[in-house]
Amino acid sequence: MAVDAERIRDFVSYLRDLGIYEMYRHGEAGTLSVAELLGESAVTAQVVQAAPLPAPETIRRVTERPAVAPLLTMRPAAGAGMIDPRVPLMTAEPILESSIPKPIPFDDLAPLPEVRVAAKDKVAALTLIRERIGDCTRCPLAYAGRHTIVFGNGDANARILFVGEGPGADEDASGLPFVGKAGQLLNNMIGAMGLTREQVYIANIVKCRPPGNRAPEPVEANTCSQFLLEQMDVVQPKVVVALGSTAATYLLGVKQSLSSLRGRWHGCRGAKLVVTYHPAFLLRDPRQKGEAWKDLQMVMAELGLKAAAKG
Ligand code: SF4
């Protein structure tokens, strides 16, 4: 069965932004799992009946699964809609609970520093963090085609920190966070709050582009989190805005739907945290812009900001 990888990737991103993960991990019987489609290049895929799972006493499944699970097998596409019979099938391994690191709440990664960085020293402190990251190879994303480490930027004394998921193609090329279409929408959102981009700080959960714009794997996010945590402890924002479910998952250490996390305050590194939609999601589903605006209005009320005059 030929697969339009680009369309599937868009669809999975849409679901992921809503906090729906299991489709990303597992195919259900008779349907197509798309996890592997998000990684490298376009592939041709087919669902086959898999061998029985290993003995239950040796493996605990992540979720309830049928005794005989369909596994995805795939082989590189030989051309549009073609399967090259000379290429052996690669059988996807079952995903074991022990093989998937859990997201760790930022508040559990390290205690808050006893001595906070003074306002005048924040730029230098951020520079030191960037220098320590260096040409980082601490997680697999270093070897997944990244061109640039996207550290994050903005006002070192910002009251608001926006946290996204990871760099996309435009960010990977420029080294700056949120510079593509989603970045333009984020700029508009910030402007509507009566602020400029230079008055906020913007960063991502991971600093290197995941291939195919897939979500960062837990091991990647947990590894890179140490740097974002340090940036947060330096900037000391009053409010953190988690843009999308990946940011919320790793900042809060919970894997829940976006709808269950939105509309209330959470805490993170001494700041209040609100969850809203990722701008890329809003580009795909503009009907949710009004909901995102409600989230931003919570932030504005907290910080005493006034909406920018229209015009
Ligand atoms: S994503 Fe983060 S931890 Fe991984 S290589 Fe890039 S900078 Fe290092």
PDB file of C-alpha atoms in Angstrom, residues 197-304:
ATOM      1  CA  ARG A 197       9.140  39.430  20.510  1.00  0.00           C
ATOM      2  CA  GLU A 198      12.167  41.166  21.995  1.00  0.00           C
ATOM      3  CA  GLN A 199      10.341  41.401  25.334  1.00  0.00           C
ATOM      4  CA  VAL A 200       9.836  37.654  25.762  1.00  0.00           C
ATOM      5  CA  TYR A 201      12.138  34.637  25.769  1.00  0.00           C
ATOM      6  CA  ILE A 202      11.537  31.732  23.365  1.00  0.00           C
ATOM      7  CA  ALA A 203      13.031  28.244  23.461  1.00  0.00           C
ATOM      8  CA  ASN A 204      12.193  24.641  22.709  1.00  0.00           C
ATOM      9  CA  ILE A 205      12.237  21.336  24.556  1.00  0.00           C
ATOM     10  CA  VAL A 206      14.997  20.090  22.251  1.00  0.00           C
ATOM     11  CA  LYS A 207      17.551  22.254  20.519  1.00  0.00           C
ATOM     12  CA  CYS A 208      18.161  20.131  17.452  1.00  0.00           C
ATOM     13  CA  ARG A 209      15.672  19.425  14.687  1.00  0.00           C
ATOM     14  CA  PRO A 210      14.028  16.002  14.898  1.00  0.00           C
ATOM     15  CA  PRO A 211      14.061  14.415  11.426  1.00  0.00           C
ATOM     16  CA  GLY A 212      10.860  14.850   9.490  1.00  0.00           C
ATOM     17  CA  ASN A 213       9.583  17.225  12.196  1.00  0.00           C
ATOM     18  CA  ARG A 214       8.584  14.256  14.330  1.00  0.00           C
ATOM     19  CA  ALA A 215       8.114  14.728  18.056  1.00  0.00           C
ATOM     20  CA  PRO A 216      11.279  14.350  20.113  1.00  0.00           C
ATOM     21  CA  GLU A 217      11.729  10.916  21.608  1.00  0.00           C
ATOM     22  CA  PRO A 218      11.716  10.792  25.404  1.00  0.00           C
ATOM     23  CA  VAL A 219      15.429  10.070  25.593  1.00  0.00           C
ATOM     24  CA  GLU A 220      16.107  13.121  23.425  1.00  0.00           C
ATOM     25  CA  ALA A 221      13.780  15.408  25.348  1.00  0.00           C
ATOM     26  CA  ASN A 222      14.962  14.225  28.747  1.00  0.00           C
ATOM     27  CA  THR A 223      18.596  14.680  27.725  1.00  0.00           C
ATOM     28  CA  CYS A 224      18.162  18.153  26.290  1.00  0.00           C
ATOM     29  CA  SER A 225      15.874  19.306  29.103  1.00  0.00           C
ATOM     30  CA  GLN A 226      18.840  20.037  31.344  1.00  0.00           C
ATOM     31  CA  PHE A 227      19.760  23.018  29.188  1.00  0.00           C
ATOM     32  CA  LEU A 228      16.267  24.481  29.000  1.00  0.00           C
ATOM     33  CA  LEU A 229      15.973  24.031  32.740  1.00  0.00           C
ATOM     34  CA  GLU A 230      19.161  26.036  33.245  1.00  0.00           C
ATOM     35  CA  GLN A 231      17.898  28.737  30.879  1.00  0.00           C
ATOM     36  CA  MET A 232      14.664  28.914  32.853  1.00  0.00           C
ATOM     37  CA  ASP A 233      16.533  29.209  36.118  1.00  0.00           C
ATOM     38  CA  VAL A 234      18.565  32.076  34.684  1.00  0.00           C
ATOM     39  CA  VAL A 235      15.711  33.998  33.031  1.00  0.00           C
ATOM     40  CA  GLN A 236      13.325  33.333  35.947  1.00  0.00           C
ATOM     41  CA  PRO A 237      10.130  34.153  34.040  1.00  0.00           C
ATOM     42  CA  LYS A 238       6.940  34.870  35.923  1.00  0.00           C
ATOM     43  CA  VAL A 239       4.905  32.857  33.427  1.00  0.00           C
ATOM     44  CA  VAL A 240       5.816  29.953  31.170  1.00  0.00           C
ATOM     45  CA  VAL A 241       3.606  29.293  28.153  1.00  0.00           C
ATOM     46  CA  ALA A 242       3.843  25.678  26.996  1.00  0.00           C
ATOM     47  CA  LEU A 243       3.111  25.657  23.271  1.00  0.00           C
ATOM     48  CA  GLY A 244       1.549  22.321  22.426  1.00  0.00           C
ATOM     49  CA  SER A 245       1.404  18.960  24.073  1.00  0.00           C
ATOM     50  CA  THR A 246       5.086  18.032  23.708  1.00  0.00           C
ATOM     51  CA  ALA A 247       6.184  21.110  25.644  1.00  0.00           C
ATOM     52  CA  ALA A 248       3.505  20.466  28.272  1.00  0.00           C
ATOM     53  CA  THR A 249       4.456  16.796  28.541  1.00  0.00           C
ATOM     54  CA  TYR A 250       8.098  17.441  29.306  1.00  0.00           C
ATOM     55  CA  LEU A 251       7.753  20.603  31.358  1.00  0.00           C
ATOM     56  CA  LEU A 252       5.127  19.041  33.605  1.00  0.00           C
ATOM     57  CA  GLY A 253       6.117  15.378  33.307  1.00  0.00           C
ATOM     58  CA  VAL A 254       2.590  14.320  32.426  1.00  0.00           C
ATOM     59  CA  LYS A 255       1.168  12.819  29.287  1.00  0.00           C
ATOM     60  CA  GLN A 256      -2.369  14.119  29.044  1.00  0.00           C
ATOM     61  CA  SER A 257      -4.577  15.606  26.412  1.00  0.00           C
ATOM     62  CA  LEU A 258      -4.133  19.280  25.782  1.00  0.00           C
ATOM     63  CA  SER A 259      -7.766  19.916  26.661  1.00  0.00           C
ATOM     64  CA  SER A 260      -7.250  18.473  30.146  1.00  0.00           C
ATOM     65  CA  LEU A 261      -4.213  20.700  30.749  1.00  0.00           C
ATOM     66  CA  ARG A 262      -5.526  23.963  29.308  1.00  0.00           C
ATOM     67  CA  GLY A 263      -7.538  26.548  31.176  1.00  0.00           C
ATOM     68  CA  ARG A 264      -5.775  26.288  34.543  1.00  0.00           C
ATOM     69  CA  TRP A 265      -2.463  27.199  36.092  1.00  0.00           C
ATOM     70  CA  HIS A 266       0.364  24.754  36.636  1.00  0.00           C
ATOM     71  CA  GLY A 267       3.738  25.338  38.234  1.00  0.00           C
ATOM     72  CA  CYS A 268       7.235  24.977  36.790  1.00  0.00           C
ATOM     73  CA  ARG A 269      10.590  26.156  38.184  1.00  0.00           C
ATOM     74  CA  GLY A 270       8.969  28.757  40.395  1.00  0.00           C
ATOM     75  CA  ALA A 271       6.870  30.189  37.563  1.00  0.00           C
ATOM     76  CA  LYS A 272       3.207  29.826  36.762  1.00  0.00           C
ATOM     77  CA  LEU A 273       2.681  27.747  33.662  1.00  0.00           C
ATOM     78  CA  VAL A 274      -0.184  27.760  31.210  1.00  0.00           C
ATOM     79  CA  VAL A 275      -0.695  25.329  28.342  1.00  0.00           C
ATOM     80  CA  THR A 276      -1.961  26.402  24.948  1.00  0.00           C
ATOM     81  CA  TYR A 277      -1.937  25.259  21.352  1.00  0.00           C
ATOM     82  CA  HIS A 278       1.251  25.228  19.316  1.00  0.00           C
ATOM     83  CA  PRO A 279       1.142  27.881  16.576  1.00  0.00           C
ATOM     84  CA  ALA A 280       1.735  25.145  13.979  1.00  0.00           C
ATOM     85  CA  PHE A 281      -1.451  23.476  15.204  1.00  0.00           C
ATOM     86  CA  LEU A 282      -3.322  26.767  14.923  1.00  0.00           C
ATOM     87  CA  LEU A 283      -2.150  27.082  11.334  1.00  0.00           C
ATOM     88  CA  ARG A 284      -3.651  23.672  10.649  1.00  0.00           C
ATOM     89  CA  ASP A 285      -6.829  24.397  12.583  1.00  0.00           C
ATOM     90  CA  PRO A 286      -7.442  28.173  12.771  1.00  0.00           C
ATOM     91  CA  ARG A 287     -10.800  27.546  14.486  1.00  0.00           C
ATOM     92  CA  GLN A 288      -8.851  27.040  17.722  1.00  0.00           C
ATOM     93  CA  LYS A 289      -7.299  30.519  17.676  1.00  0.00           C
ATOM     94  CA  GLY A 290     -10.054  31.804  19.922  1.00  0.00           C
ATOM     95  CA  GLU A 291      -9.243  29.111  22.482  1.00  0.00           C
ATOM     96  CA  ALA A 292      -5.559  29.997  22.340  1.00  0.00           C
ATOM     97  CA  TRP A 293      -6.457  33.640  22.883  1.00  0.00           C
ATOM     98  CA  LYS A 294      -8.304  32.660  26.079  1.00  0.00           C
ATOM     99  CA  ASP A 295      -5.093  31.022  27.324  1.00  0.00           C
ATOM    100  CA  LEU A 296      -3.071  34.110  26.512  1.00  0.00           C
ATOM    101  CA  GLN A 297      -5.640  36.298  28.251  1.00  0.00           C
ATOM    102  CA  MET A 298      -4.971  34.306  31.437  1.00  0.00           C
ATOM    103  CA  VAL A 299      -1.315  35.280  31.083  1.00  0.00           C
ATOM    104  CA  MET A 300      -2.177  38.911  30.392  1.00  0.00           C
ATOM    105  CA  ALA A 301      -4.410  39.100  33.460  1.00  0.00           C
ATOM    106  CA  GLU A 302      -1.647  37.570  35.580  1.00  0.00           C
ATOM    107  CA  LEU A 303       0.941  40.078  34.375  1.00  0.00           C
ATOM    108  CA  GLY A 304      -1.339  43.104  34.037  1.00  0.00           C
TER     109      GLY A 304
END
